Amino acid sequence: MRKKIIAGNWKMNKTPSEAVALINELKPLVASEEVDVVFCTPFISLIPAIEAAAGSNIEIGAQNMYYEENGAYTGEISPSMLTEIGVKYVVLGHSERREYFAETNETVNKKVLKAIEHNLIPIVCCGETLAQREQGITIDLVRLQTKIAFKGVSAEDAKKCVIAYEPIWAIGTGKTATSDEAEEVCAAIRKNMEEVYSKEVAEAIRVQYGGSVSGANASELFAKPNIDGGLVGGASLKAEFGKIVNYK
Ligand code: PEP
C-alpha cells in the first residue's frame, strides 16, 4: 500500500520570517502519521523552514535545483547545497519552470538523475495545456514527459520517486480536473512506468495530482486508486492545507 504524499508548493511566496510564521501556524494542523507532508519553500527560506519544522512530521523540499555539482552557474543551487541543510525533496520540471525558465524534458532528466545521485527525492512534474487536452494528446504527452524524465534512472531508484500530474489549465485557476479525469491520467502514468520498468516499480511509485486542490475536493481526488496525494499551490499557504492533509 502506497503512503500518500501531500506537498505544498509555495512558489515565490513568503519571506523567511513569514515562512517560519506559516510553518508554526500549520504544524499542528498537518500533524498526521498517515501521509507524508512536504513544504517546498523558496530557497532562501529553506534553512529557517527546516529549523521551524524540526521535531514535526513536516519534511522540507526545494522547488528547483541545477544538475551540476558546482561551478560557474550564476544564480543556481546545487544538490549538495540542498542535502547539507537537510532538504529531502525537490520539485523538478514544474510547468511554470518549463514555461518561464525554458526547462525542457531533457534538462528535467538531467536534474532527476543528479537529484537521485544525491539521495534527494524528486517530485517530477508533467501535464498538458488546455489546447493539448482539447486535441486529445494528454496521455501521449505525459507518457513522453515521464519517459524522458526517467531516462537512465534504475528501477530501484524509480520506485522512490514521486510524479506529479498537473494539468496546466488547472494550476492556480480554480479549475480542477474531475477526479475521473485526474485518475485516468495518473493511471496512464502508472501503466507507462510498468511498460518502462515493471509492475513492481509501477506499484511502488507515487503519483500525485496537482491543480487547484482544495479542502473541498481533496477527499474525492485522493480516494482514487491511482492518485497518491497532491502537489498543492495556493491552498498550501493557508490553514486550508491542514484540511487537505486530513482529507479523509
Ligand atoms: C502548483 O503549484 O503546482 C499548483 C498545483 O498550484 P495550485 O494548487 O494553486 O493550482
mmCIF file of N, CA and C in Angstrom, residues 39-98:
data_model
loop_
_atom_site.group_PDB
_atom_site.id
_atom_site.type_symbol
_atom_site.label_atom_id
_atom_site.label_comp_id
_atom_site.label_asym_id
_atom_site.label_seq_id
_atom_site.Cartn_x
_atom_site.Cartn_y
_atom_site.Cartn_z
ATOM 1 N N PHE A 39 6.782 20.605 2.624
ATOM 2 C CA PHE A 39 6.623 22.023 2.286
ATOM 3 C C PHE A 39 7.788 22.418 1.379
ATOM 4 N N CYS A 40 7.481 22.851 0.180
ATOM 5 C CA CYS A 40 8.532 23.261 -0.759
ATOM 6 C C CYS A 40 8.588 24.785 -0.775
ATOM 7 N N THR A 41 9.577 25.306 -0.103
ATOM 8 C CA THR A 41 9.661 26.759 0.099
ATOM 9 C C THR A 41 10.671 27.367 -0.881
ATOM 10 N N PRO A 42 10.674 28.688 -1.001
ATOM 11 C CA PRO A 42 11.740 29.330 -1.772
ATOM 12 C C PRO A 42 13.104 28.999 -1.144
ATOM 13 N N PHE A 43 14.154 29.034 -1.975
ATOM 14 C CA PHE A 43 15.492 28.656 -1.494
ATOM 15 C C PHE A 43 15.872 29.377 -0.207
ATOM 16 N N ILE A 44 15.629 30.688 -0.181
ATOM 17 C CA ILE A 44 16.118 31.485 0.952
ATOM 18 C C ILE A 44 15.427 31.124 2.267
ATOM 19 N N SER A 45 14.290 30.481 2.173
ATOM 20 C CA SER A 45 13.570 30.093 3.389
ATOM 21 C C SER A 45 13.827 28.648 3.799
ATOM 22 N N LEU A 46 14.649 27.929 3.038
ATOM 23 C CA LEU A 46 14.830 26.508 3.353
ATOM 24 C C LEU A 46 15.404 26.294 4.751
ATOM 25 N N ILE A 47 16.477 27.031 5.085
ATOM 26 C CA ILE A 47 17.107 26.805 6.401
ATOM 27 C C ILE A 47 16.154 27.182 7.538
ATOM 28 N N PRO A 48 15.571 28.390 7.539
ATOM 29 C CA PRO A 48 14.610 28.665 8.623
ATOM 30 C C PRO A 48 13.426 27.709 8.633
ATOM 31 N N ALA A 49 13.016 27.245 7.466
ATOM 32 C CA ALA A 49 11.875 26.306 7.417
ATOM 33 C C ALA A 49 12.269 24.977 8.063
ATOM 34 N N ILE A 50 13.476 24.506 7.769
ATOM 35 C CA ILE A 50 13.934 23.241 8.364
ATOM 36 C C ILE A 50 14.014 23.388 9.881
ATOM 37 N N GLU A 51 14.512 24.518 10.334
ATOM 38 C CA GLU A 51 14.602 24.748 11.787
ATOM 39 C C GLU A 51 13.200 24.806 12.400
ATOM 40 N N ALA A 52 12.293 25.502 11.736
ATOM 41 C CA ALA A 52 10.934 25.641 12.289
ATOM 42 C C ALA A 52 10.188 24.304 12.296
ATOM 43 N N ALA A 53 10.510 23.443 11.314
ATOM 44 C CA ALA A 53 9.791 22.162 11.210
ATOM 45 C C ALA A 53 10.435 21.055 12.035
ATOM 46 N N ALA A 54 11.589 21.340 12.634
ATOM 47 C CA ALA A 54 12.313 20.292 13.379
ATOM 48 C C ALA A 54 11.410 19.662 14.439
ATOM 49 N N GLY A 55 11.465 18.351 14.516
ATOM 50 C CA GLY A 55 10.670 17.634 15.525
ATOM 51 C C GLY A 55 9.232 17.395 15.102
ATOM 52 N N SER A 56 8.840 17.906 13.949
ATOM 53 C CA SER A 56 7.476 17.668 13.465
ATOM 54 C C SER A 56 7.519 16.636 12.333
ATOM 55 N N ASN A 57 6.352 16.341 11.771
ATOM 56 C CA ASN A 57 6.298 15.381 10.655
ATOM 57 C C ASN A 57 6.547 16.065 9.303
ATOM 58 N N ILE A 58 6.816 17.355 9.310
ATOM 59 C CA ILE A 58 6.976 18.090 8.041
ATOM 60 C C ILE A 58 8.397 17.913 7.502
ATOM 61 N N GLU A 59 8.488 17.509 6.231
ATOM 62 C CA GLU A 59 9.783 17.489 5.545
ATOM 63 C C GLU A 59 9.835 18.721 4.635
ATOM 64 N N ILE A 60 11.045 19.166 4.363
ATOM 65 C CA ILE A 60 11.182 20.366 3.536
ATOM 66 C C ILE A 60 11.749 19.993 2.173
ATOM 67 N N GLY A 61 11.172 20.622 1.148
ATOM 68 C CA GLY A 61 11.630 20.391 -0.219
ATOM 69 C C GLY A 61 11.987 21.703 -0.890
ATOM 70 N N ALA A 62 12.821 21.600 -1.940
ATOM 71 C CA ALA A 62 13.133 22.769 -2.764
ATOM 72 C C ALA A 62 12.237 22.739 -4.002
ATOM 73 N N GLN A 63 12.197 23.862 -4.698
ATOM 74 C CA GLN A 63 11.323 23.951 -5.879
ATOM 75 C C GLN A 63 12.081 23.764 -7.183
ATOM 76 N N ASN A 64 13.398 23.639 -7.077
ATOM 77 C CA ASN A 64 14.229 23.502 -8.264
ATOM 78 C C ASN A 64 15.641 23.193 -7.801
ATOM 79 N N MET A 65 16.509 22.887 -8.757
ATOM 80 C CA MET A 65 17.909 22.572 -8.447
ATOM 81 C C MET A 65 18.642 22.499 -9.773
ATOM 82 N N TYR A 66 19.931 22.767 -9.774
ATOM 83 C CA TYR A 66 20.683 22.614 -11.030
ATOM 84 C C TYR A 66 21.313 21.229 -11.078
ATOM 85 N N TYR A 67 21.707 20.825 -12.295
ATOM 86 C CA TYR A 67 22.197 19.444 -12.451
ATOM 87 C C TYR A 67 23.717 19.307 -12.442
ATOM 88 N N GLU A 68 24.428 20.401 -12.128
ATOM 89 C CA GLU A 68 25.887 20.291 -11.990
ATOM 90 C C GLU A 68 26.235 20.334 -10.507
ATOM 91 N N GLU A 69 27.445 19.854 -10.184
ATOM 92 C CA GLU A 69 27.865 19.800 -8.774
ATOM 93 C C GLU A 69 28.225 21.177 -8.227
ATOM 94 N N ASN A 70 28.892 21.979 -9.052
ATOM 95 C CA ASN A 70 29.305 23.332 -8.652
ATOM 96 C C ASN A 70 29.878 24.019 -9.885
ATOM 97 N N GLY A 71 30.265 25.276 -9.754
ATOM 98 C CA GLY A 71 30.924 25.931 -10.888
ATOM 99 C C GLY A 71 30.274 27.241 -11.288
ATOM 100 N N ALA A 72 30.578 27.672 -12.484
ATOM 101 C CA ALA A 72 30.168 28.999 -12.963
ATOM 102 C C ALA A 72 28.744 28.954 -13.509
ATOM 103 N N TYR A 73 27.788 28.849 -12.588
ATOM 104 C CA TYR A 73 26.370 28.802 -12.971
ATOM 105 C C TYR A 73 25.627 29.821 -12.100
ATOM 106 N N THR A 74 25.858 31.071 -12.389
ATOM 107 C CA THR A 74 25.357 32.170 -11.571
ATOM 108 C C THR A 74 23.857 32.036 -11.291
ATOM 109 N N GLY A 75 23.546 32.116 -10.018
ATOM 110 C CA GLY A 75 22.133 32.097 -9.634
ATOM 111 C C GLY A 75 21.571 30.714 -9.383
ATOM 112 N N GLU A 76 22.373 29.686 -9.613
ATOM 113 C CA GLU A 76 21.841 28.325 -9.458
ATOM 114 C C GLU A 76 22.190 27.726 -8.091
ATOM 115 N N ILE A 77 21.512 26.641 -7.756
ATOM 116 C CA ILE A 77 21.691 25.938 -6.472
ATOM 117 C C ILE A 77 21.997 24.474 -6.776
ATOM 118 N N SER A 78 23.014 23.933 -6.112
ATOM 119 C CA SER A 78 23.423 22.551 -6.410
ATOM 120 C C SER A 78 22.745 21.563 -5.446
ATOM 121 N N PRO A 79 22.737 20.290 -5.824
ATOM 122 C CA PRO A 79 22.111 19.294 -4.938
ATOM 123 C C PRO A 79 22.785 19.201 -3.578
ATOM 124 N N SER A 80 24.143 19.303 -3.521
ATOM 125 C CA SER A 80 24.755 19.169 -2.188
ATOM 126 C C SER A 80 24.479 20.374 -1.303
ATOM 127 N N MET A 81 24.201 21.542 -1.912
ATOM 128 C CA MET A 81 23.780 22.683 -1.079
ATOM 129 C C MET A 81 22.449 22.353 -0.394
ATOM 130 N N LEU A 82 21.610 21.625 -1.090
ATOM 131 C CA LEU A 82 20.300 21.267 -0.521
ATOM 132 C C LEU A 82 20.425 20.164 0.521
ATOM 133 N N THR A 83 21.201 19.122 0.207
ATOM 134 C CA THR A 83 21.269 17.998 1.155
ATOM 135 C C THR A 83 21.999 18.401 2.431
ATOM 136 N N GLU A 84 23.002 19.268 2.296
ATOM 137 C CA GLU A 84 23.760 19.638 3.506
ATOM 138 C C GLU A 84 22.874 20.297 4.559
ATOM 139 N N ILE A 85 21.855 21.027 4.120
ATOM 140 C CA ILE A 85 20.996 21.699 5.115
ATOM 141 C C ILE A 85 19.799 20.840 5.531
ATOM 142 N N GLY A 86 19.642 19.670 4.908
ATOM 143 C CA GLY A 86 18.568 18.762 5.340
ATOM 144 C C GLY A 86 17.336 18.743 4.451
ATOM 145 N N VAL A 87 17.471 19.252 3.230
ATOM 146 C CA VAL A 87 16.350 19.177 2.285
ATOM 147 C C VAL A 87 16.199 17.726 1.827
ATOM 148 N N LYS A 88 14.950 17.249 1.738
ATOM 149 C CA LYS A 88 14.707 15.843 1.388
ATOM 150 C C LYS A 88 14.109 15.672 -0.009
ATOM 151 N N TYR A 89 13.356 16.657 -0.468
ATOM 152 C CA TYR A 89 12.645 16.536 -1.738
ATOM 153 C C TYR A 89 13.009 17.708 -2.650
ATOM 154 N N VAL A 90 12.826 17.508 -3.947
ATOM 155 C CA VAL A 90 12.993 18.644 -4.857
ATOM 156 C C VAL A 90 11.979 18.522 -6.006
ATOM 157 N N VAL A 91 11.226 19.587 -6.211
ATOM 158 C CA VAL A 91 10.274 19.633 -7.328
ATOM 159 C C VAL A 91 11.071 19.879 -8.604
ATOM 160 N N LEU A 92 10.848 19.066 -9.616
ATOM 161 C CA LEU A 92 11.591 19.236 -10.871
ATOM 162 C C LEU A 92 10.622 19.291 -12.053
ATOM 163 N N GLY A 93 10.871 20.232 -12.937
ATOM 164 C CA GLY A 93 10.071 20.315 -14.161
ATOM 165 C C GLY A 93 8.670 20.848 -13.962
ATOM 166 N N HIS A 94 8.477 21.688 -12.939
ATOM 167 C CA HIS A 94 7.155 22.304 -12.774
ATOM 168 C C HIS A 94 6.811 23.078 -14.044
ATOM 169 N N SER A 95 5.535 23.107 -14.384
ATOM 170 C CA SER A 95 5.144 23.751 -15.660
ATOM 171 C C SER A 95 5.538 25.231 -15.692
ATOM 172 N N GLU A 96 5.573 25.873 -14.521
ATOM 173 C CA GLU A 96 5.995 27.293 -14.520
ATOM 174 C C GLU A 96 7.470 27.414 -14.864
ATOM 175 N N ARG A 97 8.247 26.444 -14.465
ATOM 176 C CA ARG A 97 9.673 26.465 -14.837
ATOM 177 C C ARG A 97 9.836 26.133 -16.323
ATOM 178 N N ARG A 98 9.002 25.247 -16.814
ATOM 179 C CA ARG A 98 9.077 24.932 -18.248
ATOM 180 C C ARG A 98 8.667 26.155 -19.062
#
